[in-house]
mmCIF file of C-alpha atoms in Angstrom:
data_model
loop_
_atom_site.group_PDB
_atom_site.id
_atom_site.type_symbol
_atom_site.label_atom_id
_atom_site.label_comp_id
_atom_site.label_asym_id
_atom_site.label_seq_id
_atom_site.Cartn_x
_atom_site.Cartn_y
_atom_site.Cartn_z
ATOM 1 C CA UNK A 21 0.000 0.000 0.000
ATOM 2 C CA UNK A 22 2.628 2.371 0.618
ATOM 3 C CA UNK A 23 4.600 1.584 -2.467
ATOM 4 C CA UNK A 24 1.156 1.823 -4.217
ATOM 5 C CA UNK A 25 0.862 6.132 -2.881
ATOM 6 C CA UNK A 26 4.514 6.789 -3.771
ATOM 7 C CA UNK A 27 4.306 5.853 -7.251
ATOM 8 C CA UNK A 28 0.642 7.884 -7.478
ATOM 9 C CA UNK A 29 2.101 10.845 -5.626
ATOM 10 C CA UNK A 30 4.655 10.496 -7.731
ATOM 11 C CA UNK A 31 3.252 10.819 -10.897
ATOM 12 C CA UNK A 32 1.210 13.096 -9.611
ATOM 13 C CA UNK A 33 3.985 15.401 -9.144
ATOM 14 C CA UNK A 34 5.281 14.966 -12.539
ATOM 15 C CA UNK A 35 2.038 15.578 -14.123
ATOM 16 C CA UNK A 36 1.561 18.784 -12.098
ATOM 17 C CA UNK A 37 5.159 20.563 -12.496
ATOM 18 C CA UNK A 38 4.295 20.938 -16.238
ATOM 19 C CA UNK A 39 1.656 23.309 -15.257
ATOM 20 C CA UNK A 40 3.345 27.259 -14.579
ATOM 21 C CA UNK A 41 2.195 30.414 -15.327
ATOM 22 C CA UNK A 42 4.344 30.900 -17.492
ATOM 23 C CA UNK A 43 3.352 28.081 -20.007
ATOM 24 C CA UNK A 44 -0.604 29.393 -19.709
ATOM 25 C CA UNK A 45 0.049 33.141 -19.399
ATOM 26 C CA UNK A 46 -3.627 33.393 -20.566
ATOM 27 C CA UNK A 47 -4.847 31.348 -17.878
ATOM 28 C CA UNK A 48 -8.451 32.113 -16.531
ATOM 29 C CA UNK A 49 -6.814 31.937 -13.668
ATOM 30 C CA UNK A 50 -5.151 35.032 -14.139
ATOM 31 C CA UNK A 51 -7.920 36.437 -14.093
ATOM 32 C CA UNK A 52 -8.952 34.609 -11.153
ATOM 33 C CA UNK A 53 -6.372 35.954 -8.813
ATOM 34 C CA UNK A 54 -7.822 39.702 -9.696
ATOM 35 C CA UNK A 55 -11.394 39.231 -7.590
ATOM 36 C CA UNK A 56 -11.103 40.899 -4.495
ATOM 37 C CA UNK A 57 -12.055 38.163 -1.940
ATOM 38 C CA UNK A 58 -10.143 37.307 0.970
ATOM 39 C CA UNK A 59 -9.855 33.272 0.598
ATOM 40 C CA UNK A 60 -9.752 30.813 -2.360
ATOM 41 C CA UNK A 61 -10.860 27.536 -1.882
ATOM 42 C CA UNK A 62 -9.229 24.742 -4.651
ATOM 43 C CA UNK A 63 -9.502 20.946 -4.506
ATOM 44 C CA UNK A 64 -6.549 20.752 -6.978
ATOM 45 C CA UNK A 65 -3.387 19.477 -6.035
ATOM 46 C CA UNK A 66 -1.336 22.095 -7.603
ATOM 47 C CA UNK A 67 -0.102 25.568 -6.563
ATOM 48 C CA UNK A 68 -0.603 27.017 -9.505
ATOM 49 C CA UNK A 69 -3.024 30.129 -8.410
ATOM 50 C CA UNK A 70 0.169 30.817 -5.270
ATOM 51 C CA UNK A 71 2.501 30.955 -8.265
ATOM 52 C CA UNK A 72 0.457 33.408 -10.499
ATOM 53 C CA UNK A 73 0.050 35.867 -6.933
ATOM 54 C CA UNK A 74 3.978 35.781 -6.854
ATOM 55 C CA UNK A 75 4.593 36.626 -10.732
ATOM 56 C CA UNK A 76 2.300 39.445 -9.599
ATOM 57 C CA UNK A 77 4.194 40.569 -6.470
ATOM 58 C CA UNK A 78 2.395 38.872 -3.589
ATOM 59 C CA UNK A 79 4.775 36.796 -0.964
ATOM 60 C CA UNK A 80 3.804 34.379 1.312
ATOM 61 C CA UNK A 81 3.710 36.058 4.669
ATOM 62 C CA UNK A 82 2.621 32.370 6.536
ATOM 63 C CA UNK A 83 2.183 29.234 5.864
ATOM 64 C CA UNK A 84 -0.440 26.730 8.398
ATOM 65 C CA UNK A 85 0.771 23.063 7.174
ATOM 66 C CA UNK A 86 1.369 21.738 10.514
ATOM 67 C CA UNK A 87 -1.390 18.735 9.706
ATOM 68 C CA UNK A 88 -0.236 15.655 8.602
ATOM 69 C CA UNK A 89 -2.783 13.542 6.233
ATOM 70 C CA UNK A 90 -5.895 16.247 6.204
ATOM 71 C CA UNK A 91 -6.271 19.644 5.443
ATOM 72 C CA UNK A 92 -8.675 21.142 7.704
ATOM 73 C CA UNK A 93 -6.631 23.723 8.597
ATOM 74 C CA UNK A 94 -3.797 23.475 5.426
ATOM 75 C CA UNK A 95 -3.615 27.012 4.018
ATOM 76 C CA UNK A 96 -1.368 29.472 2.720
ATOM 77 C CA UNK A 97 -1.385 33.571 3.148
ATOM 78 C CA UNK A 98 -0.124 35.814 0.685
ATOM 79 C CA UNK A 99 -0.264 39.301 0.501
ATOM 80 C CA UNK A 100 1.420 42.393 -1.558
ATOM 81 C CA UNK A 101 1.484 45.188 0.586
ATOM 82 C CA UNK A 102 -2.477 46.604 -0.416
ATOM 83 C CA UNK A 103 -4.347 43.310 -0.129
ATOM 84 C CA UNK A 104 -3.876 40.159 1.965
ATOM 85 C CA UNK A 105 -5.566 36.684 1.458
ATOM 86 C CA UNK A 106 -5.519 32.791 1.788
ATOM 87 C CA UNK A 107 -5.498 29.984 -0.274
ATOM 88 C CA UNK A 108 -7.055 26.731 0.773
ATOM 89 C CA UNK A 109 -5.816 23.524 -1.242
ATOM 90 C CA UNK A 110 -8.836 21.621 0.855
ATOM 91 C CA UNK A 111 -8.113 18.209 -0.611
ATOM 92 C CA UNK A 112 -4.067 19.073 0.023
ATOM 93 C CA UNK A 113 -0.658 19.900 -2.318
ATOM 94 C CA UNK A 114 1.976 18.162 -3.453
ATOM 95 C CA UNK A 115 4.726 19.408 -2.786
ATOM 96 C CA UNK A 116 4.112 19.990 1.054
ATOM 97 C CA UNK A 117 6.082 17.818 3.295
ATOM 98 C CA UNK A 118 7.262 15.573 0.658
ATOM 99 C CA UNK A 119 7.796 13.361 3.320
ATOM 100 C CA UNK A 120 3.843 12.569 4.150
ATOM 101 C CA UNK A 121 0.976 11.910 1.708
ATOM 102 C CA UNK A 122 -1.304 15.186 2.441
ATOM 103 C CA UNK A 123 -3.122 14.528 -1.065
ATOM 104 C CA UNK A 124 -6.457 13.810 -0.566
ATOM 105 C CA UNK A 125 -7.679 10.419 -2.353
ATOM 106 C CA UNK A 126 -9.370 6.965 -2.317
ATOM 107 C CA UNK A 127 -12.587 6.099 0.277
ATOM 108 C CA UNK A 128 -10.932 5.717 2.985
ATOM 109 C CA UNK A 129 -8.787 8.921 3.324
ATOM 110 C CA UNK A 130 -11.609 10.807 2.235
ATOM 111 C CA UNK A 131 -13.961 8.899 5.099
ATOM 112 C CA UNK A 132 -11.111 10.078 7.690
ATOM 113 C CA UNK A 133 -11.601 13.604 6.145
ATOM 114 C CA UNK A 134 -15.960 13.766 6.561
ATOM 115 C CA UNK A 135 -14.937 12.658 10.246
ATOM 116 C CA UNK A 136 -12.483 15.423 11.056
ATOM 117 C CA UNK A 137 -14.979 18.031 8.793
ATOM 118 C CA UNK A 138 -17.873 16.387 11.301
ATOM 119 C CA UNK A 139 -15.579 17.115 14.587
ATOM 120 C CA UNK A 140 -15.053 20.905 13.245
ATOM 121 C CA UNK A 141 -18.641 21.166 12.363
ATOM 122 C CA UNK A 142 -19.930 20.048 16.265
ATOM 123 C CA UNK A 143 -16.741 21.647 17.998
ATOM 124 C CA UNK A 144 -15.324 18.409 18.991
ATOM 125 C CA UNK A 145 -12.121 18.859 16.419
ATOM 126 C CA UNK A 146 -8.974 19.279 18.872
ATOM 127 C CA UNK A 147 -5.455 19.699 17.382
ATOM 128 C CA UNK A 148 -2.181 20.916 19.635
ATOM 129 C CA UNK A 149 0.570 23.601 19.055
ATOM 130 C CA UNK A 150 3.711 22.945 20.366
ATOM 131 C CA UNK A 151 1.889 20.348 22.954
ATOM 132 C CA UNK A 152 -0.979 22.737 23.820
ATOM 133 C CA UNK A 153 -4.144 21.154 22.899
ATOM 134 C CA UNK A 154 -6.118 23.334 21.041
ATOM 135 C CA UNK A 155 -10.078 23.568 21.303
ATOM 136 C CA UNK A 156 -12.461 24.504 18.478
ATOM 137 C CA UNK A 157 -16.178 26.147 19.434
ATOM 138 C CA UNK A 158 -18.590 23.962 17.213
ATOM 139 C CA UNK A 159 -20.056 26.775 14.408
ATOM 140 C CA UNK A 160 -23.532 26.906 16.050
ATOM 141 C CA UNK A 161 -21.828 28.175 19.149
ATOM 142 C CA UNK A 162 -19.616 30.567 16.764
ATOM 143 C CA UNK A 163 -22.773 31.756 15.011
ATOM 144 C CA UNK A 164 -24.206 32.810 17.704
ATOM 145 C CA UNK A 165 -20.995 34.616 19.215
ATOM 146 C CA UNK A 166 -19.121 36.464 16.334
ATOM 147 C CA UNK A 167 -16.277 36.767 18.757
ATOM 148 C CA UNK A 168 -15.124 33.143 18.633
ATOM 149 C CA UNK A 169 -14.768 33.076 14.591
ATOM 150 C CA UNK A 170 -11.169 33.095 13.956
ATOM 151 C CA UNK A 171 -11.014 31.592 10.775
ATOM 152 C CA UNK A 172 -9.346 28.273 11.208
ATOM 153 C CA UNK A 173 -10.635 26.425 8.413
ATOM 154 C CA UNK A 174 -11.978 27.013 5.001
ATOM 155 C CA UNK A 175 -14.852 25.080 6.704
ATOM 156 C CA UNK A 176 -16.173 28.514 8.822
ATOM 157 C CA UNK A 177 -16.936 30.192 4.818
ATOM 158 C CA UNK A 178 -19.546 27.531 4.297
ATOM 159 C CA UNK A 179 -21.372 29.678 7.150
ATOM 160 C CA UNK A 180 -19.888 32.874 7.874
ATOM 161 C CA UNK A 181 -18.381 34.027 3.860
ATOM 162 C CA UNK A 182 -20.617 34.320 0.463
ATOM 163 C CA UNK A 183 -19.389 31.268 -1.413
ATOM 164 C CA UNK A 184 -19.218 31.387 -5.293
ATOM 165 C CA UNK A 185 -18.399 28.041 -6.615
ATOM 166 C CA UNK A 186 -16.994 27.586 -9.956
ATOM 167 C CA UNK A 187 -14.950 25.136 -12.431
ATOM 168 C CA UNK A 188 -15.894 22.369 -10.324
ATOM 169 C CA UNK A 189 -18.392 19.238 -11.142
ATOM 170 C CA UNK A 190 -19.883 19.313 -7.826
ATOM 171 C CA UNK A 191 -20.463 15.376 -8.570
ATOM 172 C CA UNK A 192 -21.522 12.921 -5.516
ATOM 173 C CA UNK A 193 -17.403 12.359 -5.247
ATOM 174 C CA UNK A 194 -17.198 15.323 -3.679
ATOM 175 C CA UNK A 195 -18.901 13.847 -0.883
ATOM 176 C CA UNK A 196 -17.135 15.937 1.851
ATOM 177 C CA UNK A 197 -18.445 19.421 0.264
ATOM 178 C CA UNK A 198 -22.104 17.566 -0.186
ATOM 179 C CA UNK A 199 -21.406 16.716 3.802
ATOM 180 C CA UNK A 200 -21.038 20.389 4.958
ATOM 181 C CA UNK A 201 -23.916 21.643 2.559
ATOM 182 C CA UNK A 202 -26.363 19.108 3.842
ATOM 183 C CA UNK A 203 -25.543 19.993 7.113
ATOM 184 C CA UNK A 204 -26.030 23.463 6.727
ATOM 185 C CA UNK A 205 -29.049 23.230 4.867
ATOM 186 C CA UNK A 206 -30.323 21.485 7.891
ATOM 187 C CA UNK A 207 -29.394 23.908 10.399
ATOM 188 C CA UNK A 208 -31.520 26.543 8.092
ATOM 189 C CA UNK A 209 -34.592 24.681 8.993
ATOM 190 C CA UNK A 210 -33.995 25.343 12.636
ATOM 191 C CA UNK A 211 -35.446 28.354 13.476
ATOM 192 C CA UNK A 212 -33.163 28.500 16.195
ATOM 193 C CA UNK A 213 -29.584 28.517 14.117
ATOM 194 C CA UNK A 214 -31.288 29.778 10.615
ATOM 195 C CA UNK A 215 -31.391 33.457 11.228
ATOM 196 C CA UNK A 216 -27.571 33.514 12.330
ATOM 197 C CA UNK A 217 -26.825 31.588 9.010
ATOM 198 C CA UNK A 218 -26.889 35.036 6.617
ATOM 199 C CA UNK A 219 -24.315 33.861 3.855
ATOM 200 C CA UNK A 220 -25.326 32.578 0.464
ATOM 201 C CA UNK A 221 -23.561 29.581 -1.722
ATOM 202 C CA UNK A 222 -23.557 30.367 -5.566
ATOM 203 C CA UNK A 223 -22.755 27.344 -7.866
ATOM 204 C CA UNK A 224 -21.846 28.334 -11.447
ATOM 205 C CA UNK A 225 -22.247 25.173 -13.928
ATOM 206 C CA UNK A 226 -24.864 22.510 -15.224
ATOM 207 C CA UNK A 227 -25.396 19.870 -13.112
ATOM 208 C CA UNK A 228 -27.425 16.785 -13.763
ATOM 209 C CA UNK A 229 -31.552 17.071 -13.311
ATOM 210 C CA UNK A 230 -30.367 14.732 -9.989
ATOM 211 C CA UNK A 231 -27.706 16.964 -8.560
ATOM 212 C CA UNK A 232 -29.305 20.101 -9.408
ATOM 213 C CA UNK A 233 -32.549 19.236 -7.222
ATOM 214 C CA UNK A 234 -30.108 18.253 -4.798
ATOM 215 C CA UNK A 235 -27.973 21.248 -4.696
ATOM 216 C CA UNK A 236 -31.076 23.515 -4.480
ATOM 217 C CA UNK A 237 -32.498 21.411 -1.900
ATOM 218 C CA UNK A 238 -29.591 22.329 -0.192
ATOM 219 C CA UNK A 239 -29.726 25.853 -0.426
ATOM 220 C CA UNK A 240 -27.471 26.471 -2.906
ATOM 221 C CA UNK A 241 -28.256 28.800 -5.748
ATOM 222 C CA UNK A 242 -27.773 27.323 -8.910
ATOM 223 C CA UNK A 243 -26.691 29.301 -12.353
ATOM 224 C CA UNK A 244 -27.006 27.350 -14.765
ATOM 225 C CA UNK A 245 -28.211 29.177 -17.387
ATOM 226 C CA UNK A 246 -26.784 32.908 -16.728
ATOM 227 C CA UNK A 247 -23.946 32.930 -17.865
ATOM 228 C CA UNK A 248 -24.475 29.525 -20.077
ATOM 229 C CA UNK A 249 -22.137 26.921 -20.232
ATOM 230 C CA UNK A 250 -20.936 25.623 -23.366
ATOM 231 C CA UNK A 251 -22.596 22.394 -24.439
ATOM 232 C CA UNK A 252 -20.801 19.190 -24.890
ATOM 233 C CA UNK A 253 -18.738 19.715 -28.500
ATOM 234 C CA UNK A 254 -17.827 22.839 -27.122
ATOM 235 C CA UNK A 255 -13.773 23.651 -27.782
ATOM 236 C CA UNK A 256 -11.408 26.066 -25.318
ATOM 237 C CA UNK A 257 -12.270 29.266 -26.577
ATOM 238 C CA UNK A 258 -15.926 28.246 -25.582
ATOM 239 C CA UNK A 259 -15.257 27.774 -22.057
ATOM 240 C CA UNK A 260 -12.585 30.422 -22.170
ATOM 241 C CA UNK A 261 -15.452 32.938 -23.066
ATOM 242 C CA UNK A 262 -18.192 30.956 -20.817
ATOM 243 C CA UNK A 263 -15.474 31.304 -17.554
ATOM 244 C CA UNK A 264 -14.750 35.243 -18.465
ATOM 245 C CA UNK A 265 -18.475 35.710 -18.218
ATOM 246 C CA UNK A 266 -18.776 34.070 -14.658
ATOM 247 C CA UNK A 267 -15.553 35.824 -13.326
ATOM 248 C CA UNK A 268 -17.820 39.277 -14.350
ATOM 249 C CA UNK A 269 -21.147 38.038 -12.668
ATOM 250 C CA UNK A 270 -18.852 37.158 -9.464
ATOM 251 C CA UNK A 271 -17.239 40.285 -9.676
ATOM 252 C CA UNK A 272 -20.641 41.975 -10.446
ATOM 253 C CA UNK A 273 -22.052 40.430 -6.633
ATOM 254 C CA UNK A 274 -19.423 41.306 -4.442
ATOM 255 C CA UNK A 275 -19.457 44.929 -5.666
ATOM 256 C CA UNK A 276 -23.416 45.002 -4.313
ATOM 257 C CA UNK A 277 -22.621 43.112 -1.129
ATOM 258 C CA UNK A 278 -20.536 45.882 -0.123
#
């Protein structure tokens, strides 16, 4: 088994060293890194986006990669002097701590991850710095008392951060996302924990008649018709032009939230 994850992380790591900014200089997610939003939340494996902030002067003032095998709290800040933010690889990198396996695959590692995400959720996650155990309020507890929301996981945006979700097939693989949305949508039917739940999830793409119902049912608002995708012969330029159009509805929203 462990000669089995070397050779994937391996070639893993191959594959993703031929992608740089400067080979896709056009990249949408050039275009990406101009939104102003304070987090970005990827389940790819690559650093990419962290390399397209520091072609365009950002540094990385800290780095949080003190877990192991999950990424509950894995992120990376970056900031250029006028702006500050965080990256989130929530499904883990690479190249971080060669030494461990901190990318995210198969049933069981992603199991171990709805069980941590579960912890988090309730306020039963733990973790220790430099021997001090560290406690986690549960995110009903932090709803209710802004005070206690100190951003230690990507997880706390699911409640507390509009959430616009896009280039991702929010398929029933992504089982740990689906976790924390059913959750949530649950906790909106309590009268007691829906009016501190104030955020909105946006999902750009066109899911299946199944996983659309589903999403909705979960309180997610689904656009799958403004801006359109392209359809299934569609070629780059098509989804190069479709993407463009969702970065400018994004953009478009968090210029009226504020």
């Amino acid at each position: 088994m462990v000669k089995v994850s070397s050779g994937v992380r391996d070639q893993i790591r191959k594959k993703l060293e031929e992608f740089t900014p400067q080979k896709y200089p056009g990249s949408i997610l050039h275009r990406l890194a101009g939104l102003p939003v304070d987090d970005y939340l990827t389940t790819n494996y690559d650093t990419f986006l962290i390399q397209i902030l520091e072609s365009q002067h950002y540094r990385t003032s800290h780095r949080q990669n003190s877990e192991t095998k999950y990424s509950i709290r894995r992120h990376v800040c970056m900031e250029n002097g006028r702006r500050s933010l965080r990256i989130w690889n929530i499904h883990g990198t690479y190249d971080e701590r060669p030494s461990s396996f901190t990318i995210q695959y198969g049933y069981e590692h992603y199991c171990g991850c709805i069980g941590k995400i579960d912890n988090y959720l309730k306020g039963t996650y733990t973790y220790s710095v430099q021997t001090q155990k560290k406690e986690i309020a549960s995110i009903p507890e932090k709803l209710r008392k802004p005070q206690l929301q100190q951003g230690e996981s990507w997880i706390d945006l699911f409640f507390f951060s509009n959430v616009y979700i896009m280039g991702l097939n929010l398929s029933s693989e992504e089982i740990d996302l689906l976790y924390i949305l059913n959750l949530r949508s649950r906790w909106l039917r309590d009268l007691k924990k829906a009016r501190y739940i104030q955020n909105r999830i946006v999902f750009y793409g066109q899911p299946v008649k199944a996983m659309k119902a589903l999403l909705e049912e979960f309180d997610v608002e689904v656009c799958s018709s403004s801006p359109a995708p392209p359809g299934k012969n569609a070629d780059g330029p098509d989804y190069e032009k479709y993407y463009k159009a969702v970065l400018r509805d994004i953009r478009s929203r968090i210029k009226q939230e504020h």
